[in-house]
Amino acid sequence: MTYHREIQNVRAHIHTLRIALGVVALLALFMGWGWHNAPRQLTVHIPPDLRAGSTQPANEVPRANVYAFAHYIFQQLNRWPEDGSKDYGGNLFRLAAYLTPRFREELQRDLEQRGRRGELSGRMRGVRELPGAGFENRRVQVLRDGEAWVVWLDLEISESVRGMPVKEMTLRYPLRVVRYDVDPERNPWGLALDGFEGRGPERIRGDEGE
């Protein structure tokens, strides 16, 4: 009888192990399915100021990053170091992945109109942020949470033609920024400029322009 009970205990233990093995196999299959379907790349936007710490969900874009993107791309777009007739079009081509098709067409029309009026030949341009007009939360308005924003940039515009200054003015640009996860290889930000909001750029001070 003792031997018979031992055999029953062993059989019961083996049965329990088989159930446990089946559960582990199911868990492994479930984890394998989850791993297979997990995104291969994950974009995390880290805010620039981490002195107070940050808990940042994946794919959520902080306002500071939206502002930094708008300022950097717009400044690059408006930098004509040698000749606006070449630099303006070159910038549009180089930064195409950071502009929505609608805004690219708008800028292309502006390029053509300026070219017909002779405003670009030999012209150099540079823009810089006004002192004290850096990022603040109030400079970024959320239009659609996580999808669209308006960024207000206060910039100084400097232009010269063949070394002679022709324009010095300060403008406020209300730039619309949208999420644009189209080509991460060419646009790792996942954002794009989508044009001007409202009435467009406005002068901040009564500087003399052309």
CSV table of C-alpha atoms in Angstrom, one decimal:
chain,number,residue,atom,x,y,z
A,1,MET,CA,0.0,0.0,0.0
A,2,THR,CA,2.8,2.4,0.8
A,3,TYR,CA,4.4,1.7,-2.6
A,4,HIS,CA,1.0,2.3,-4.3
A,5,ARG,CA,0.6,5.6,-2.5
A,6,GLU,CA,4.1,6.7,-3.6
A,7,ILE,CA,3.3,5.9,-7.2
A,8,GLN,CA,0.0,8.0,-7.0
A,9,ASN,CA,1.9,10.9,-5.4
A,10,VAL,CA,4.5,10.8,-8.2
A,11,ARG,CA,1.8,10.6,-10.8
A,12,ALA,CA,0.0,13.6,-9.2
A,13,HIS,CA,3.3,15.6,-9.1
A,14,ILE,CA,4.0,14.8,-12.8
A,15,HIS,CA,0.5,15.9,-13.6
A,16,THR,CA,1.0,19.2,-11.7
A,17,LEU,CA,4.3,19.8,-13.5
A,18,ARG,CA,2.7,19.2,-16.9
A,19,ILE,CA,0.0,21.8,-16.1
A,20,ALA,CA,2.7,24.3,-14.9
A,21,LEU,CA,4.7,23.6,-18.1
A,22,GLY,CA,1.6,24.3,-20.2
A,23,VAL,CA,1.0,27.6,-18.3
A,24,VAL,CA,4.7,28.6,-18.8
A,25,ALA,CA,4.5,27.7,-22.5
A,26,LEU,CA,1.3,29.8,-22.9
A,27,LEU,CA,3.0,32.8,-21.2
A,28,ALA,CA,6.1,32.4,-23.4
A,29,LEU,CA,3.9,32.4,-26.5
A,30,PHE,CA,2.0,35.5,-25.2
A,31,MET,CA,5.3,37.4,-24.5
A,32,GLY,CA,6.7,36.3,-27.8
A,33,TRP,CA,3.6,37.7,-29.6
A,34,GLY,CA,3.9,40.9,-27.6
A,35,TRP,CA,7.6,41.3,-28.4
A,36,HIS,CA,6.9,40.6,-32.1
A,37,ASN,CA,4.3,43.3,-32.2
A,38,ALA,CA,6.2,45.9,-30.2
A,39,PRO,CA,7.4,49.0,-32.1
A,40,ARG,CA,11.0,48.6,-33.3
A,41,GLN,CA,11.7,52.3,-32.6
A,42,LEU,CA,10.3,54.5,-30.0
A,43,THR,CA,10.5,58.3,-30.0
A,44,VAL,CA,10.8,60.0,-26.6
A,45,HIS,CA,11.0,63.8,-26.6
A,46,ILE,CA,13.2,64.9,-23.6
A,47,PRO,CA,12.6,68.5,-22.4
A,48,PRO,CA,15.8,70.5,-22.3
A,49,ASP,CA,15.5,71.6,-18.7
A,50,LEU,CA,15.7,68.5,-16.4
A,51,ARG,CA,16.7,70.3,-13.2
A,52,ALA,CA,13.3,69.5,-11.6
A,53,GLY,CA,13.2,66.0,-13.2
A,54,SER,CA,10.7,64.9,-15.8
A,55,THR,CA,8.3,62.1,-16.4
A,56,GLN,CA,7.8,62.0,-20.1
A,57,PRO,CA,5.4,59.6,-21.9
A,58,ALA,CA,6.6,58.2,-25.2
A,59,ASN,CA,5.5,60.2,-28.3
A,60,GLU,CA,4.4,63.2,-26.2
A,61,VAL,CA,6.1,66.4,-27.4
A,62,PRO,CA,6.8,69.0,-24.6
A,63,ARG,CA,6.2,72.7,-25.5
A,64,ALA,CA,9.9,73.5,-25.1
A,65,ASN,CA,10.7,71.0,-27.8
A,66,VAL,CA,8.0,72.3,-30.2
A,67,TYR,CA,9.5,75.8,-29.7
A,68,ALA,CA,13.0,74.7,-30.2
A,69,PHE,CA,12.0,72.9,-33.4
A,70,ALA,CA,10.1,75.9,-34.8
A,71,HIS,CA,12.9,78.3,-34.0
A,72,TYR,CA,15.7,76.1,-35.4
A,73,ILE,CA,14.0,75.2,-38.7
A,74,PHE,CA,12.6,78.7,-39.4
A,75,GLN,CA,16.1,80.2,-38.7
A,76,GLN,CA,17.7,77.8,-41.1
A,77,LEU,CA,15.1,78.5,-43.7
A,78,ASN,CA,15.7,82.2,-43.5
A,79,ARG,CA,19.5,82.1,-43.5
A,80,TRP,CA,20.9,83.3,-46.9
A,81,PRO,CA,24.7,83.6,-46.3
A,82,GLU,CA,25.7,84.4,-49.9
A,83,ASP,CA,22.9,85.0,-52.4
A,84,GLY,CA,19.1,84.8,-51.7
A,85,SER,CA,18.4,83.8,-55.3
A,86,LYS,CA,20.3,80.5,-54.6
A,87,ASP,CA,20.2,80.1,-50.9
A,88,TYR,CA,16.4,80.5,-50.5
A,89,GLY,CA,15.6,77.7,-53.0
A,90,GLY,CA,18.4,75.6,-51.6
A,91,ASN,CA,17.0,75.9,-48.1
A,92,LEU,CA,13.5,74.9,-49.4
A,93,PHE,CA,15.0,71.8,-50.9
A,94,ARG,CA,17.2,70.9,-48.0
A,95,LEU,CA,14.5,71.4,-45.3
A,96,ALA,CA,11.6,69.9,-47.4
A,97,ALA,CA,11.1,67.1,-44.9
A,98,TYR,CA,10.4,69.6,-42.1
A,99,LEU,CA,7.7,71.5,-44.1
A,100,THR,CA,4.2,70.3,-44.9
A,101,PRO,CA,3.4,70.2,-48.7
A,102,ARG,CA,1.0,73.2,-48.3
A,103,PHE,CA,3.6,75.4,-46.6
A,104,ARG,CA,6.3,74.3,-49.2
A,105,GLU,CA,4.0,75.5,-52.0
A,106,GLU,CA,3.4,78.8,-50.2
A,107,LEU,CA,7.1,79.4,-49.8
A,108,GLN,CA,7.8,78.3,-53.3
A,109,ARG,CA,5.3,80.9,-54.6
A,110,ASP,CA,7.0,83.5,-52.3
A,111,LEU,CA,10.4,82.5,-53.8
A,112,GLU,CA,9.1,82.9,-57.4
A,113,GLN,CA,7.5,86.3,-56.7
A,114,ARG,CA,10.6,87.7,-55.0
A,115,GLY,CA,12.7,86.4,-57.9
A,116,ARG,CA,10.5,88.2,-60.4
A,117,ARG,CA,10.7,91.4,-58.5
A,118,GLY,CA,14.5,91.1,-58.3
A,119,GLU,CA,14.5,91.0,-54.5
A,120,LEU,CA,16.8,88.0,-54.1
A,121,SER,CA,19.9,88.5,-56.3
A,122,GLY,CA,22.9,89.3,-54.2
A,123,ARG,CA,20.8,89.5,-51.0
A,124,MET,CA,22.0,88.0,-47.7
A,125,ARG,CA,19.7,87.5,-44.8
A,126,GLY,CA,19.9,86.3,-41.2
A,127,VAL,CA,17.5,86.0,-38.3
A,128,ARG,CA,18.1,85.7,-34.6
A,129,GLU,CA,15.9,85.6,-31.5
A,130,LEU,CA,15.3,88.8,-29.7
A,131,PRO,CA,17.2,89.1,-26.4
A,132,GLY,CA,15.0,88.0,-23.6
A,133,ALA,CA,12.4,86.5,-26.0
A,134,GLY,CA,13.3,82.8,-25.5
A,135,PHE,CA,11.0,79.9,-24.6
A,136,GLU,CA,8.2,80.4,-22.2
A,137,ASN,CA,5.0,78.3,-22.0
A,138,ARG,CA,2.9,81.2,-23.2
A,139,ARG,CA,4.9,81.3,-26.4
A,140,VAL,CA,3.5,77.9,-27.4
A,141,GLN,CA,-0.3,77.5,-27.8
A,142,VAL,CA,-1.7,73.9,-28.0
A,143,LEU,CA,-4.3,73.7,-30.8
A,144,ARG,CA,-4.9,69.9,-30.7
A,145,ASP,CA,-3.3,68.1,-27.9
A,146,GLY,CA,-0.2,66.3,-29.2
A,147,GLU,CA,-1.0,67.1,-32.8
A,148,ALA,CA,-0.8,70.9,-33.5
A,149,TRP,CA,0.6,74.0,-31.9
A,150,VAL,CA,1.2,77.7,-32.6
A,151,VAL,CA,4.6,79.1,-31.7
A,152,TRP,CA,5.3,82.8,-31.4
A,153,LEU,CA,8.8,83.7,-32.4
A,154,ASP,CA,10.2,87.2,-31.8
A,155,LEU,CA,13.0,87.6,-34.3
A,156,GLU,CA,15.4,90.3,-35.6
A,157,ILE,CA,15.7,90.3,-39.4
A,158,SER,CA,18.9,91.6,-41.0
A,159,GLU,CA,19.3,91.9,-44.7
A,160,SER,CA,22.0,93.3,-46.9
A,161,VAL,CA,22.7,93.5,-50.6
A,162,ARG,CA,26.4,93.2,-51.7
A,163,GLY,CA,27.5,94.2,-48.2
A,164,MET,CA,25.1,97.2,-47.9
A,165,PRO,CA,22.5,96.9,-45.1
A,166,VAL,CA,18.9,97.3,-46.5
A,167,LYS,CA,16.7,96.0,-43.8
A,168,GLU,CA,16.8,95.9,-40.0
A,169,MET,CA,13.4,95.0,-38.3
A,170,THR,CA,11.9,93.0,-35.6
A,171,LEU,CA,8.9,90.7,-36.3
A,172,ARG,CA,6.7,88.3,-34.4
A,173,TYR,CA,6.0,85.2,-36.3
A,174,PRO,CA,3.0,83.0,-35.4
A,175,LEU,CA,4.2,79.6,-36.8
A,176,ARG,CA,1.9,76.6,-36.9
A,177,VAL,CA,3.6,73.3,-36.1
A,178,VAL,CA,2.0,69.9,-36.7
A,179,ARG,CA,2.9,66.3,-35.9
A,180,TYR,CA,4.5,64.9,-39.1
A,181,ASP,CA,5.6,61.3,-38.6
A,182,VAL,CA,6.2,60.7,-42.3
A,183,ASP,CA,9.9,59.9,-42.8
A,184,PRO,CA,11.9,59.4,-39.6
A,185,GLU,CA,15.1,59.0,-41.5
A,186,ARG,CA,14.9,62.5,-42.9
A,187,ASN,CA,12.8,64.1,-40.1
A,188,PRO,CA,13.6,62.6,-36.7
A,189,TRP,CA,11.7,65.3,-34.9
A,190,GLY,CA,8.4,64.0,-36.3
A,191,LEU,CA,7.2,67.6,-36.6
A,192,ALA,CA,6.7,70.1,-39.5
A,193,LEU,CA,6.1,73.7,-40.0
A,194,ASP,CA,2.6,74.3,-41.5
A,195,GLY,CA,2.5,78.0,-42.2
A,196,PHE,CA,1.5,81.1,-40.4
A,197,GLU,CA,-1.4,81.4,-38.0
A,198,GLY,CA,-4.0,84.2,-38.2
A,199,ARG,CA,-2.8,87.4,-39.8
A,200,GLY,CA,0.8,86.2,-40.1
A,201,PRO,CA,4.0,88.1,-39.1
A,202,GLU,CA,3.6,91.4,-37.4
A,203,ARG,CA,6.1,94.1,-36.5
A,204,ILE,CA,7.0,94.4,-32.8
A,205,ARG,CA,8.6,97.8,-33.0
A,206,GLY,CA,8.5,100.6,-35.6
A,207,ASP,CA,11.8,99.7,-37.2
A,208,GLU,CA,12.6,101.0,-40.6
A,209,GLY,CA,12.3,98.5,-43.4
A,210,GLU,CA,12.4,98.6,-47.1
